[in-house]
C-alpha atoms as one frame of an Amber mdcrd trajectory, in Angstrom:
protein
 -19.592 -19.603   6.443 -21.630 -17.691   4.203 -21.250 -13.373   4.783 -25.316
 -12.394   4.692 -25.335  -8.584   3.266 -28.312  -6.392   3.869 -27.760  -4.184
   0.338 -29.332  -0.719   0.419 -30.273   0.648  -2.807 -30.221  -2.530  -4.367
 -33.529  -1.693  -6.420 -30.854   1.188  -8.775 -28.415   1.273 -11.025 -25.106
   0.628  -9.220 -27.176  -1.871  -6.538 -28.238  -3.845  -9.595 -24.329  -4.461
 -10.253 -23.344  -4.828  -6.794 -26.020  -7.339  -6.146 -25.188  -9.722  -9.437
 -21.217  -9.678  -8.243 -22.460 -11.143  -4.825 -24.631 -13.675  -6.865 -21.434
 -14.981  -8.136 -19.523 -14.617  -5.613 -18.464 -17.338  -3.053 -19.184 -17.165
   0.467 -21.450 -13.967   0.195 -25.543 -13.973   0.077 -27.798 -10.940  -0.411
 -30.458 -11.395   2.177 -32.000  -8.833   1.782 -32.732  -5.757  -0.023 -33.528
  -2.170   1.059 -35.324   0.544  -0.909 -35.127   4.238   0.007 -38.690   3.678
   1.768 -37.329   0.505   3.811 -37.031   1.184   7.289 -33.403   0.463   7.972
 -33.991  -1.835  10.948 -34.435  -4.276   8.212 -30.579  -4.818   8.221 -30.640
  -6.407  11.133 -29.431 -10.263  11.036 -26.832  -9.274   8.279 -23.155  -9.315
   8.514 -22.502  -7.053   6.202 -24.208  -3.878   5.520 -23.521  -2.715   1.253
 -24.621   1.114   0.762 -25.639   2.104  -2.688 -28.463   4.174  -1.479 -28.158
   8.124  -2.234 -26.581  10.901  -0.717 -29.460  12.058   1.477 -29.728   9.158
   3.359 -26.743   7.212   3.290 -25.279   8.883   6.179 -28.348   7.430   8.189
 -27.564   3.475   6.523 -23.896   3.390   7.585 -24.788   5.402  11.051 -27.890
   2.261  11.815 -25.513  -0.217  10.827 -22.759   1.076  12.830 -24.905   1.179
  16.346 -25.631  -2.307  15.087 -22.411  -3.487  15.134 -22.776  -4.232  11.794
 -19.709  -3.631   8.863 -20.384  -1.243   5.993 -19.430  -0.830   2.780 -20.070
   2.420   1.179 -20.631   2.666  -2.171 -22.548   6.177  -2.178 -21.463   9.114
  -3.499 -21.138  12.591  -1.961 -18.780  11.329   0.931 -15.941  13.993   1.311
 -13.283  14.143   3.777 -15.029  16.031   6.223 -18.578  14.058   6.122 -16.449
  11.364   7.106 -15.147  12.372  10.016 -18.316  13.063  11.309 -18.925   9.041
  11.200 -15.122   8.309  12.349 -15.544   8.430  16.428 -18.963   6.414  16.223
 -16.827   3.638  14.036 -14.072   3.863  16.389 -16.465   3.610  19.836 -18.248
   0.799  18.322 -15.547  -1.123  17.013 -17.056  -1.998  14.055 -15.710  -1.120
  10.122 -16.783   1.370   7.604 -15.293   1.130   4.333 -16.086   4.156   1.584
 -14.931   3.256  -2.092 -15.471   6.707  -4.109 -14.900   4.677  -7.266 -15.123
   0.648  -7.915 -13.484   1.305 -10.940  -9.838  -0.124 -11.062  -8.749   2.343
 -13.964 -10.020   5.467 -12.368  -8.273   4.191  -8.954  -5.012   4.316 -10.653
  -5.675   7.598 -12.807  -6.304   9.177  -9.121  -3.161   7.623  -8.185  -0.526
   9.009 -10.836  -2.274  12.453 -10.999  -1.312  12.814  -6.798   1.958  11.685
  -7.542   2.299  13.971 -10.462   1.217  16.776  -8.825   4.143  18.522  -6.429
   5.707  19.056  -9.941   2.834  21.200 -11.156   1.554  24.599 -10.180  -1.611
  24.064 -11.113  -4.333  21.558 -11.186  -7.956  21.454 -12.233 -10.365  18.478
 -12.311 -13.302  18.241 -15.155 -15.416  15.562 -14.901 -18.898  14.326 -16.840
 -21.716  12.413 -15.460 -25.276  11.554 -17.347 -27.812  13.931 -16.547 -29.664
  11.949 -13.882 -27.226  12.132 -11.131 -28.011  13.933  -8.154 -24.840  15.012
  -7.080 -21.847  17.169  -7.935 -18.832  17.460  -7.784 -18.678  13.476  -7.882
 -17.385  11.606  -5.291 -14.397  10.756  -7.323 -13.580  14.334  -7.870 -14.002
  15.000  -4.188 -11.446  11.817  -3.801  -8.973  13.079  -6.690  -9.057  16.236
  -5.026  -7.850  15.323  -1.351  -5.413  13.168  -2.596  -3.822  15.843  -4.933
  -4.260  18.048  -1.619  -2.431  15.741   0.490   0.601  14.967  -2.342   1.633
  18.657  -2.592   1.151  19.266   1.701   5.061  20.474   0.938   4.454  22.708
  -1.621   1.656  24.178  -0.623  -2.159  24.835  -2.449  -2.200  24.891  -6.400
  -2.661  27.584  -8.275  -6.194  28.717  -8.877  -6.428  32.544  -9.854 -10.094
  33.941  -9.891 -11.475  31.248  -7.945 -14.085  33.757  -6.434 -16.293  33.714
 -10.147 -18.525  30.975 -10.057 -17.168  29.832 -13.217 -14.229  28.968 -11.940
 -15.803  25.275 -10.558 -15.900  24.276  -7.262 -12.798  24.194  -5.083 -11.830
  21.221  -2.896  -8.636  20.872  -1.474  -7.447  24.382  -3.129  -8.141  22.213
  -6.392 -11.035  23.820  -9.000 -14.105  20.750 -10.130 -15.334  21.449 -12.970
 -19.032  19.247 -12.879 -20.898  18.039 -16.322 -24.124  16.661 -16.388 -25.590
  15.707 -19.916 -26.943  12.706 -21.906 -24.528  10.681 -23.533 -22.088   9.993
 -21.173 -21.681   7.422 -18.486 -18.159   8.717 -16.374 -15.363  10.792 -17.439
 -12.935  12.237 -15.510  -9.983  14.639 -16.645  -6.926  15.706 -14.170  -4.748
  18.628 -16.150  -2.091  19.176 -14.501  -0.033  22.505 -15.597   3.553  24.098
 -14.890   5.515  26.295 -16.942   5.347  25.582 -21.026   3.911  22.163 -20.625
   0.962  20.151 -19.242  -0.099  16.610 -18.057  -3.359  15.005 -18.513  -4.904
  11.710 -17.084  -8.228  10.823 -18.584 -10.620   8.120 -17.644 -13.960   7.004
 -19.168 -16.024   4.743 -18.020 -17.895   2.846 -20.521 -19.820  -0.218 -19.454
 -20.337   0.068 -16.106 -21.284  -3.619 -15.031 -17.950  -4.659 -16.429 -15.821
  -1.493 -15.554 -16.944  -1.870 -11.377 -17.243  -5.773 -11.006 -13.426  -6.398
 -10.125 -13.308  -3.562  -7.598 -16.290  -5.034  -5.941 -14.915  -8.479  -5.397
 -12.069  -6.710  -3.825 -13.841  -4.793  -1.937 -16.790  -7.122  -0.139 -14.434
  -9.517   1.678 -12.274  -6.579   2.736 -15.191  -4.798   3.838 -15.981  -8.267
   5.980 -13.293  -8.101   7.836 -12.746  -4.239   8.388 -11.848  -2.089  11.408
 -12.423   1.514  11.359 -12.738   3.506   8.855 -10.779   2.801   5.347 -11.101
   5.252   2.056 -10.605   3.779  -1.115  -9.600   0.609  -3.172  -6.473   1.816
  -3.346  -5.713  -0.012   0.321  -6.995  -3.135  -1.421  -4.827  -3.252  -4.334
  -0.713  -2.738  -4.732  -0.302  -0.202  -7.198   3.280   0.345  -7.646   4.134
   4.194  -6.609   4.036   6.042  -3.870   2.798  10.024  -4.088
């Protein structure tokens, strides 16, 4: 049986990629597509709601698709934590699933990964990342991710050290942890975790480079796991087996 997915966003850059993986991909149809001026009852018939819309109204496409009953995969950035929970009890109630993937990338999945685990043995850790100049958020929603998870790994030892975080200058704090946010021509994704203790430090570096190539594999994961979700999931990393634990 073919999985019909209503695929908000479809018209930019990371819809454009999402909607030639389900062109190639078995058992899933785009059927139809949703612009930022669509009225979102235009989902309806679809088994699978895709989000790739932008942060101001992607809250509204996964709460419509919820009351629908439909699943939804979120690839939209500016989800933290907390936005999240705000969607968690209407998942729940309806028994539907909501799945929010910060990053389709595979590589910057497992950089995210070994910088939690490698952080209870630093003091410190600060988070720089670059986007290209036209997008509309920051921090990204990988840095938001990277973040919580470094949060979560050191729940023993406490917050990380970040001294003067009241100057502006001193990024954006999430999770204790300072983001540092670039936006500039030139660049595509980059994301830097430095990790610092006494006499020594620990960077994990990730660059995205071609996009279309880079997110493809993390989006075949991703649709037939979103298909057959319940509640709310964060992250390819419950797709894939990575090997460690933080």
């Amino acid at each position: 049986m073919t999985t019909r997915v209503a695929l908000v966003g479809g018209t930019g850059k990371l819809g454009t990629i999402i909607h030639a993986v389900i062109d190639e991909l078995d058992g899933f149809e785009v059927s139809r597509v949703l612009t930022s001026s669509s009225d979102l009852s235009e989902m309806d018939g679809a088994d699978l709601v895709v989000d790739a819309s932008t942060p101001q109204i992607s809250i509204d496409v996964v709460r419509t698709a919820v009351e629908r009953g439909i699943n939804v995969l979120v690839a939209t950035s500016g989800w933290s934590a907390e936005r999240i929970a705000l969607v968690r009890p209407l998942v729940d109630a309806a028994g539907t699933g909501a799945v929010f993937i910060p990053n389709f990338s595979l590589g910057s999945v497992l950089g995210t990964a070994l910088a939690a685990a490698a952080a209870p043995f630093f003091g410190s850790a600060e988070i720089v990342e670059a986007h290209h100049e036209s997008k509309i958020d920051s921090p990204s929603g990988t840095a938001v991710r990277t973040a919580e998870l470094i949060a979560a790994a050191r729940a023993e030892q406490g917050p990380v050290s970040a001294p003067h975080a009241d100057q502006r200058a001193r990024g954006q704090q999430v999770g204790s942890v300072p983001i540092h946010s670039l936006r500039r021509p030139g660049v595509v994704a980059r994301q830097e975790v430095i990790l610092s203790g006494p006499g020594e430090s620990l960077t994990f570096t990730h660059d995205t480079v071609e996009p279309a190539k880079a997110y493809a594999p993390g989006i075949r994961l991703a649709l037939p796991f979103a298909r057959n979700a319940e509640g709310v999931v964060v992250g390819l990393e419950n797709m894939i087996d990575i090997g460690i634990r933080s």
